[in-house]
Tab-separated table of C-alpha atoms in Angstrom:
chain	number	residue	atom	x	y	z
A	1	UNK	CA	29.592	74.838	-14.256
A	2	UNK	CA	30.165	71.713	-12.197
A	3	UNK	CA	33.808	70.950	-11.572
A	4	UNK	CA	36.331	68.859	-9.679
A	5	UNK	CA	39.771	70.332	-9.121
A	6	UNK	CA	43.156	68.672	-9.591
A	7	UNK	CA	44.261	67.544	-6.146
A	8	UNK	CA	47.358	65.974	-4.617
A	9	UNK	CA	47.376	63.419	-1.806
A	10	UNK	CA	49.843	61.172	-0.042
A	11	UNK	CA	49.645	57.462	-0.770
A	12	UNK	CA	47.826	55.810	2.123
A	13	UNK	CA	45.845	58.913	3.051
A	14	UNK	CA	42.114	59.512	2.743
A	15	UNK	CA	41.299	62.631	0.747
A	16	UNK	CA	38.127	64.699	0.467
A	17	UNK	CA	37.344	65.672	-3.125
A	18	UNK	CA	34.973	68.666	-3.390
A	19	UNK	CA	32.408	68.714	-6.198
A	20	UNK	CA	31.842	72.418	-6.809
A	21	UNK	CA	29.257	74.510	-8.625
A	22	UNK	CA	29.217	77.927	-10.246
A	23	UNK	CA	26.041	79.855	-11.212
A	24	UNK	CA	23.774	77.283	-9.592
A	25	UNK	CA	20.558	79.211	-10.404
A	26	UNK	CA	17.057	77.831	-10.888
A	27	UNK	CA	18.186	74.253	-10.472
A	28	UNK	CA	15.760	71.765	-8.946
A	29	UNK	CA	17.597	68.554	-9.756
A	30	UNK	CA	20.914	67.181	-10.821
A	31	UNK	CA	22.420	63.879	-11.827
A	32	UNK	CA	26.158	63.248	-11.733
A	33	UNK	CA	28.172	60.144	-12.554
A	34	UNK	CA	31.892	60.323	-11.765
A	35	UNK	CA	34.269	57.629	-12.990
A	36	UNK	CA	37.641	56.871	-11.416
A	37	UNK	CA	40.312	54.166	-11.290
A	38	UNK	CA	39.211	51.645	-8.676
A	39	UNK	CA	42.771	50.313	-8.416
A	40	UNK	CA	44.016	53.705	-7.229
A	41	UNK	CA	41.073	55.140	-5.299
A	42	UNK	CA	38.628	53.446	-2.930
A	43	UNK	CA	35.363	55.264	-2.223
A	44	UNK	CA	34.793	55.823	1.498
A	45	UNK	CA	31.688	58.037	1.655
A	46	UNK	CA	30.654	61.655	1.327
A	47	UNK	CA	29.742	64.828	3.194
A	48	UNK	CA	26.949	67.094	1.972
A	49	UNK	CA	28.009	70.745	1.939
A	50	UNK	CA	25.668	72.805	-0.235
A	51	UNK	CA	22.885	70.303	-0.920
A	52	UNK	CA	21.325	70.208	2.516
A	53	UNK	CA	17.835	70.898	1.209
A	54	UNK	CA	15.817	68.481	-0.886
A	55	UNK	CA	16.666	64.829	-1.362
A	56	UNK	CA	20.253	63.707	-1.912
A	57	UNK	CA	21.467	60.259	-2.934
A	58	UNK	CA	25.119	59.304	-3.334
A	59	UNK	CA	25.987	55.754	-4.329
A	60	UNK	CA	29.429	54.211	-4.499
A	61	UNK	CA	31.322	51.209	-3.190
A	62	UNK	CA	34.792	50.484	-1.857
A	63	UNK	CA	35.352	47.996	-4.692
A	64	UNK	CA	33.799	50.014	-7.524
A	65	UNK	CA	35.034	52.655	-9.940
A	66	UNK	CA	32.037	54.973	-10.134
A	67	UNK	CA	30.095	57.322	-7.883
A	68	UNK	CA	26.505	58.248	-8.763
A	69	UNK	CA	24.997	61.393	-7.241
A	70	UNK	CA	21.374	62.441	-7.511
A	71	UNK	CA	19.574	65.430	-5.969
A	72	UNK	CA	16.259	67.180	-6.365
A	73	UNK	CA	14.351	69.888	-4.538
A	74	UNK	CA	10.783	71.005	-5.228
A	75	UNK	CA	11.894	74.585	-4.664
A	76	UNK	CA	14.424	75.824	-7.197
A	77	UNK	CA	17.736	76.516	-5.534
A	78	UNK	CA	20.054	79.401	-6.103
A	79	UNK	CA	23.551	78.641	-4.913
A	80	UNK	CA	26.568	80.815	-5.440
A	81	UNK	CA	30.011	79.535	-6.151
A	82	UNK	CA	30.756	76.758	-3.697
A	83	UNK	CA	30.897	73.100	-2.854
A	84	UNK	CA	28.002	70.704	-3.313
A	85	UNK	CA	29.455	67.575	-1.689
A	86	UNK	CA	32.816	66.222	-0.622
A	87	UNK	CA	33.616	62.694	-1.770
A	88	UNK	CA	36.080	60.725	0.342
A	89	UNK	CA	38.590	58.332	-1.204
A	90	UNK	CA	41.394	56.207	0.208
A	91	UNK	CA	44.419	56.832	-1.993
A	92	UNK	CA	46.736	54.099	-3.242
A	93	UNK	CA	47.633	55.694	-6.567
A	94	UNK	CA	46.822	58.455	-9.036
A	95	UNK	CA	43.491	58.634	-10.849
A	96	UNK	CA	41.404	60.907	-13.015
A	97	UNK	CA	37.937	61.852	-11.723
A	98	UNK	CA	35.863	62.130	-14.871
A	99	UNK	CA	32.273	63.245	-15.320
A	100	UNK	CA	30.455	60.753	-17.568
A	101	UNK	CA	29.046	63.227	-20.070
A	102	UNK	CA	28.968	60.680	-22.885
A	103	UNK	CA	26.019	58.726	-21.489
A	104	UNK	CA	22.660	60.443	-21.762
A	105	UNK	CA	21.151	61.317	-18.397
A	106	UNK	CA	24.307	60.702	-16.401
A	107	UNK	CA	25.420	64.318	-16.032
A	108	UNK	CA	22.487	66.717	-16.221
A	109	UNK	CA	20.900	69.618	-14.337
A	110	UNK	CA	17.131	70.117	-14.389
A	111	UNK	CA	14.835	73.069	-13.720
A	112	UNK	CA	11.665	73.040	-11.613
A	113	UNK	CA	9.656	71.696	-14.564
A	114	UNK	CA	12.019	68.783	-15.064
A	115	UNK	CA	13.564	70.213	-18.178
A	116	UNK	CA	17.252	69.727	-18.820
A	117	UNK	CA	19.233	72.925	-18.399
A	118	UNK	CA	21.360	73.450	-21.476
A	119	UNK	CA	24.849	74.832	-21.692
A	120	UNK	CA	26.151	73.412	-18.426
A	121	UNK	CA	29.842	72.570	-18.522
A	122	UNK	CA	31.404	69.756	-16.526
A	123	UNK	CA	35.099	70.035	-15.700
A	124	UNK	CA	36.715	66.773	-14.631
A	125	UNK	CA	39.514	66.621	-12.080
A	126	UNK	CA	42.120	64.240	-10.737
A	127	UNK	CA	43.973	62.988	-7.700
A	128	UNK	CA	47.744	62.756	-8.005
A	129	UNK	CA	49.279	60.402	-5.468
A	130	UNK	CA	52.669	61.269	-4.040
A	131	UNK	CA	54.937	59.562	-1.556
A	132	UNK	CA	57.145	56.511	-1.377
A	133	UNK	CA	56.180	52.855	-1.463
A	134	UNK	CA	58.634	50.073	-0.758
A	135	UNK	CA	58.890	46.426	0.188
A	136	UNK	CA	60.687	44.952	3.163
A	137	UNK	CA	61.065	41.581	4.870
A	138	UNK	CA	61.518	40.743	8.531
A	139	UNK	CA	61.998	37.377	10.209
A	140	UNK	CA	60.802	36.195	13.595
A	141	UNK	CA	61.014	32.886	15.420
A	142	UNK	CA	57.728	31.104	16.086
A	143	UNK	CA	56.181	32.269	19.331
A	144	UNK	CA	58.037	35.574	19.285
A	145	UNK	CA	57.302	39.028	17.923
A	146	UNK	CA	59.218	41.561	15.888
A	147	UNK	CA	58.660	45.323	16.044
A	148	UNK	CA	58.596	47.268	12.774
A	149	UNK	CA	57.694	50.953	12.556
A	150	UNK	CA	56.286	50.759	16.066
A	151	UNK	CA	54.032	47.767	15.340
A	152	UNK	CA	54.477	44.213	16.617
A	153	UNK	CA	54.165	41.211	14.307
A	154	UNK	CA	54.238	37.507	15.148
A	155	UNK	CA	52.167	35.881	12.386
A	156	UNK	CA	53.470	35.119	8.923
A	157	UNK	CA	51.950	37.208	6.146
A	158	UNK	CA	52.180	40.429	4.170
A	159	UNK	CA	51.164	43.653	5.873
A	160	UNK	CA	50.900	47.301	4.841
A	161	UNK	CA	52.819	49.428	7.316
A	162	UNK	CA	53.028	53.202	7.446
A	163	UNK	CA	56.416	54.649	8.302
A	164	UNK	CA	55.902	58.199	9.485
A	165	UNK	CA	57.783	60.955	7.717
A	166	UNK	CA	60.364	62.818	9.752
A	167	UNK	CA	60.565	65.690	7.274
A	168	UNK	CA	56.933	66.769	7.116
A	169	UNK	CA	56.296	65.144	3.723
A	170	UNK	CA	54.304	62.055	2.889
A	171	UNK	CA	54.710	58.914	4.943
A	172	UNK	CA	56.310	55.822	3.425
A	173	UNK	CA	54.004	52.859	2.837
A	174	UNK	CA	55.801	49.553	3.256
A	175	UNK	CA	54.602	46.201	1.962
A	176	UNK	CA	56.059	44.156	4.795
A	177	UNK	CA	56.578	40.406	4.482
A	178	UNK	CA	56.799	38.715	7.875
A	179	UNK	CA	58.512	35.313	7.741
A	180	UNK	CA	58.061	33.043	10.755
A	181	UNK	CA	60.948	30.633	11.297
A	182	UNK	CA	60.672	27.448	13.307
A	183	UNK	CA	62.673	26.240	16.320
A	184	UNK	CA	64.012	22.692	16.335
A	185	UNK	CA	64.339	19.862	18.843
A	186	UNK	CA	66.332	16.640	18.934
A	187	UNK	CA	67.027	13.811	21.375
A	188	UNK	CA	70.220	11.876	22.073
A	189	UNK	CA	69.913	8.501	23.791
A	190	UNK	CA	73.322	7.499	25.120
A	191	UNK	CA	74.547	4.607	27.295
A	192	UNK	CA	78.004	4.584	28.909
A	193	UNK	CA	79.794	2.311	31.335
A	194	UNK	CA	80.928	3.532	34.718
A	195	UNK	CA	83.242	5.179	35.589
A	196	UNK	CA	83.306	6.778	32.147
A	197	UNK	CA	81.713	10.188	31.485
A	198	UNK	CA	79.891	11.709	28.499
A	199	UNK	CA	80.606	15.190	27.158
A	200	UNK	CA	77.502	17.229	26.288
A	201	UNK	CA	77.338	20.955	25.548
A	202	UNK	CA	80.768	21.455	27.085
A	203	UNK	CA	79.907	19.553	30.277
A	204	UNK	CA	80.906	16.053	31.416
A	205	UNK	CA	78.227	13.796	32.890
A	206	UNK	CA	78.797	10.477	34.699
A	207	UNK	CA	75.346	9.944	36.267
A	208	UNK	CA	72.197	8.625	34.658
A	209	UNK	CA	69.625	11.334	33.931
A	210	UNK	CA	68.055	13.686	31.401
A	211	UNK	CA	69.945	16.828	30.438
A	212	UNK	CA	68.991	19.643	28.050
A	213	UNK	CA	70.856	22.315	26.145
A	214	UNK	CA	69.402	25.232	24.175
A	215	UNK	CA	71.485	26.203	21.165
A	216	UNK	CA	70.744	28.127	17.954
A	217	UNK	CA	69.761	26.337	14.763
A	218	UNK	CA	70.546	27.357	11.181
A	219	UNK	CA	67.390	29.499	11.055
A	220	UNK	CA	68.559	31.497	14.046
A	221	UNK	CA	65.910	30.053	16.374
A	222	UNK	CA	66.204	27.875	19.465
A	223	UNK	CA	67.491	24.353	19.021
A	224	UNK	CA	66.644	22.312	22.122
A	225	UNK	CA	68.706	19.142	22.481
A	226	UNK	CA	67.746	16.550	25.098
A	227	UNK	CA	70.256	13.972	26.347
A	228	UNK	CA	68.920	10.780	27.907
A	229	UNK	CA	72.015	9.340	29.588
A	230	UNK	CA	72.156	5.836	31.057
A	231	UNK	CA	75.209	4.861	33.109
A	232	UNK	CA	75.631	1.082	33.458
A	233	UNK	CA	77.902	-0.344	36.183
A	234	UNK	CA	81.003	-2.040	34.846
A	235	UNK	CA	81.584	-5.740	35.771
A	236	UNK	CA	84.517	-8.095	35.149
A	237	UNK	CA	85.606	-11.684	35.522
A	238	UNK	CA	89.060	-13.326	35.249
A	239	UNK	CA	89.716	-16.924	34.187
A	240	UNK	CA	93.013	-18.667	34.933
A	241	UNK	CA	93.805	-21.441	32.420
A	242	UNK	CA	96.722	-23.635	31.308
A	243	UNK	CA	97.000	-25.984	28.349
A	244	UNK	CA	99.378	-27.927	26.178
A	245	UNK	CA	99.898	-26.572	22.679
A	246	UNK	CA	96.590	-24.589	22.386
A	247	UNK	CA	93.538	-23.371	24.291
A	248	UNK	CA	90.054	-22.528	23.014
A	249	UNK	CA	88.333	-19.866	25.104
A	250	UNK	CA	84.609	-20.505	25.388
A	251	UNK	CA	83.870	-16.787	25.903
A	252	UNK	CA	84.702	-15.816	22.330
A	253	UNK	CA	85.454	-19.153	20.630
A	254	UNK	CA	89.023	-18.121	19.855
A	255	UNK	CA	91.982	-20.546	20.045
A	256	UNK	CA	95.278	-19.381	21.556
A	257	UNK	CA	98.717	-21.083	21.250
A	258	UNK	CA	100.765	-18.638	23.291
A	259	UNK	CA	100.739	-17.767	26.943
A	260	UNK	CA	99.322	-14.328	27.724
A	261	UNK	CA	96.431	-12.255	28.984
A	262	UNK	CA	93.431	-11.868	26.699
A	263	UNK	CA	90.232	-9.823	27.098
A	264	UNK	CA	86.735	-9.871	25.628
A	265	UNK	CA	84.369	-6.942	26.206
A	266	UNK	CA	80.591	-7.269	25.898
A	267	UNK	CA	78.816	-4.052	26.806
A	268	UNK	CA	79.960	-3.065	30.277
A	269	UNK	CA	81.222	-6.553	31.164
A	270	UNK	CA	84.872	-7.543	30.650
A	271	UNK	CA	86.122	-11.139	30.638
A	272	UNK	CA	89.887	-11.644	31.155
A	273	UNK	CA	91.783	-14.842	30.319
A	274	UNK	CA	95.153	-15.435	31.969
A	275	UNK	CA	96.573	-18.291	29.857
A	276	UNK	CA	99.656	-20.477	30.297
A	277	UNK	CA	100.707	-22.723	27.378
A	278	UNK	CA	103.187	-25.489	28.184
């Protein structure tokens, strides 16, 4: 008999699956083909246990769904109950491990003359995956890092993270989405006239210069605001004028018919008209 037992493994672990023999007498060669679900198990290699003599070949791939094992020895072997090889698989789900007995030549034992040994039974096995899988999302500002389950992340993407069990059971495998958020920057160009001041980030400024403030944007990242402040000196001029009936002021082109004081502001310069109408 050639058999594989029913085994249990934690999701995310690598398990060794023994291929075992009973009444291994007068056997000089064997051929085994084992099928499995490649979406749940990923072949990682093997360890020879009871087939150390002769020539052994084990073929599989991390992206396949089949392991092919071949062995022959010119001297017939007698092996008691025990393991032939251990196949290693990374476990992401449950899968049957099935001997392909339906295809001629795939699962056979041969004697020293090359004849097929009749009456051999092949007992298929399985791997049952246990444990918890979950999804989670974390956010981090560009240029920074976030720590999750003891690991640091700073690049956007989806990662598989193992959260260690605190109860002695299987670990939790987390499909972690890392979202990188962006900081922002803006510039304010402002001109004022002396002796006025400009309020920026709770402060008043009355001198020309560049000032910065770091706030928080809607994404929760830094928002750097730069103020370019120009303070222009204030100037003024007063014109005394008198006229009969009306007066047209050349500064603004307006006509006035009443005595009074009038002003015209252009930027930081103020013109004042002191007018007397007689």
